[in-house]
Amino acid sequence: MTDRVARTVLEVSDVAKTFPPATGLLRAVMRTAGEEPIEALRGVSLSVGAGEVVGLVGPNGAGKSTLFRLISTLLDPTAGSIRVEGFDTVADSRAARQRIGLLLDGDGGFYHRLTGRENLEFFGVMQGLSITGAANRAAELLRRFDLAGRDVRVFGYSAGMRLRLAVARALIAEPPLLLFDEPTRSLDPEMSDHVLGMISGLADGGHAVVMASHRLNEVAQSCDRAVLLVDGQIHFDGKPDDLVTASGRLRPLVELVEGEA
């Protein structure tokens, strides 16, 4: 990876998130709910610059998805603050949200009876583009991701096509920050390599990218930095190769991630 980091796009400062125990009727329907609060994140701090790809790694339950939902304004932190291009995700949630492109759970969230173009145009308007602007942007992204000649209903797309469409949706409003949660999940090695190359290209174009992954080899291949999150706390923030070859106290934590890849 090249040294391409410029201005700070994302700033996470001493963030904590605690989920209180379910009560009343909610507790009755959540049979697995415990009686104690759940500390999903504890004192998490990190920054991501324009043109940088940061790989967020950790075992299941480490807090990766919670952190993504906090950054994308879907949840509010219990403590600490998150800023996207200077906009606080709580006090200025709308402005922060307009600067984020989000891919959660792979290819979910599409209207499968609409075509790829119709989906992109719809999400473009929802994110503030005019009808004409959304149509032009959708056409541009369909060409960019080799979907222009495949304008069929989304339920007829392959897994790889839906993933490319999901990335196009994340880019529809040209946000400076992109959040990709397990983008290569369920993809074959060839398609995974294609997606990782695409993500690196987005950073070359100036986007700040945070990619959650269980695959340390992918993080080493495509990321400028690796951040290891275990039990809601950051235990490593540095060069991906240093994490892959970590020893001492870090080795058992790295093995937790490798065991779930």
Coordinates of C-alpha atoms in Angstrom, one line a residue, residues 3-117:
D3 CA 1.4 6.5 1.7
R4 CA -1.7 8.3 0.5
V5 CA -3.3 9.6 3.7
A6 CA -4.3 13.2 3.8
R7 CA -6.9 15.0 5.9
T8 CA -8.7 13.1 8.8
V9 CA -12.2 12.0 7.7
L10 CA -13.3 9.9 10.7
E11 CA -12.4 10.6 14.3
V12 CA -13.6 8.2 17.0
S13 CA -12.8 9.5 20.5
D14 CA -13.0 7.3 23.7
V15 CA -16.3 5.8 22.6
A16 CA -18.3 3.4 24.8
K17 CA -21.5 1.6 24.2
T18 CA -23.6 -0.2 26.8
F19 CA -26.8 -2.0 26.1
P20 CA -29.1 -2.1 29.2
P21 CA -30.9 -5.3 30.0
A22 CA -34.3 -5.8 28.4
T23 CA -37.3 -5.1 30.6
G24 CA -41.0 -5.7 30.6
L25 CA -42.6 -7.2 27.5
L26 CA -39.4 -6.9 25.5
R27 CA -37.7 -9.2 28.0
A28 CA -40.5 -11.7 27.7
V29 CA -39.9 -12.1 23.9
M30 CA -36.1 -12.0 24.2
R31 CA -35.5 -15.4 25.9
T32 CA -31.7 -15.1 25.6
A33 CA -31.6 -11.6 27.2
G34 CA -29.5 -11.4 30.3
E35 CA -30.1 -9.5 33.5
E36 CA -26.9 -7.4 33.3
P37 CA -26.0 -4.5 31.0
I38 CA -23.8 -5.5 28.0
E39 CA -20.6 -3.4 27.5
A40 CA -20.2 -3.7 23.7
L41 CA -17.5 -1.1 23.4
R42 CA -15.1 0.4 26.0
G43 CA -12.9 3.4 25.4
V44 CA -12.5 2.9 21.6
S45 CA -10.5 5.6 19.8
L46 CA -9.2 5.6 16.2
S47 CA -8.9 8.0 13.2
V48 CA -9.1 7.3 9.5
G49 CA -7.7 9.7 6.8
A50 CA -8.7 10.3 3.2
G51 CA -7.2 7.8 0.9
E52 CA -6.6 5.2 3.7
V53 CA -8.0 1.7 4.1
V54 CA -8.3 0.5 7.7
G55 CA -9.0 -3.2 8.3
L56 CA -11.1 -3.7 11.5
V57 CA -10.6 -7.3 12.7
G58 CA -11.9 -9.3 15.6
P59 CA -13.8 -12.4 16.6
N60 CA -17.6 -12.6 16.6
G61 CA -19.0 -10.5 19.4
A62 CA -16.0 -8.2 19.5
G63 CA -18.0 -5.1 18.8
K64 CA -17.2 -4.5 15.1
S65 CA -20.8 -4.3 14.0
T66 CA -21.7 -2.1 16.9
L67 CA -18.9 0.3 16.0
F68 CA -20.1 0.4 12.4
R69 CA -23.6 1.2 13.6
L70 CA -22.4 4.0 15.9
I71 CA -20.3 5.6 13.1
S72 CA -23.2 5.4 10.6
T73 CA -25.6 7.1 13.1
L74 CA -27.8 4.0 13.5
L75 CA -26.9 4.0 17.2
D76 CA -25.8 6.7 19.6
P77 CA -22.7 6.1 21.9
T78 CA -23.1 5.8 25.6
A79 CA -19.9 7.9 26.0
G80 CA -17.3 9.6 23.8
S81 CA -17.8 11.1 20.4
I82 CA -17.6 10.3 16.7
R83 CA -17.0 12.9 14.0
V84 CA -17.2 12.5 10.2
E85 CA -15.5 15.4 8.5
G86 CA -16.0 17.4 11.7
F87 CA -19.7 16.6 12.1
D88 CA -20.7 14.9 15.3
T89 CA -22.8 11.8 14.7
V90 CA -25.2 12.7 17.5
A91 CA -25.4 16.5 17.4
D92 CA -25.1 16.7 13.6
S93 CA -26.4 13.3 12.6
R94 CA -27.9 14.3 9.3
A95 CA -24.8 16.0 8.1
A96 CA -22.6 13.1 9.2
R97 CA -24.9 10.5 7.6
Q98 CA -24.7 12.4 4.3
R99 CA -21.0 11.8 4.3
I100 CA -21.1 8.0 4.8
G101 CA -21.5 5.2 2.4
L102 CA -22.5 2.0 4.2
L103 CA -22.4 -1.7 3.2
L104 CA -23.8 -4.0 5.9
D105 CA -24.4 -7.7 5.6
G106 CA -23.2 -8.0 2.1
D107 CA -25.9 -7.5 -0.6
G108 CA -29.0 -7.0 1.6
G109 CA -31.4 -4.1 1.6
F110 CA -32.4 -4.0 -2.1
Y111 CA -35.8 -4.0 -3.6
H112 CA -35.5 -7.2 -5.5
R113 CA -38.4 -6.6 -7.9
L114 CA -36.7 -3.4 -9.1
T115 CA -33.8 -3.3 -11.5
G116 CA -30.3 -2.4 -10.4
R117 CA -30.7 1.0 -12.1

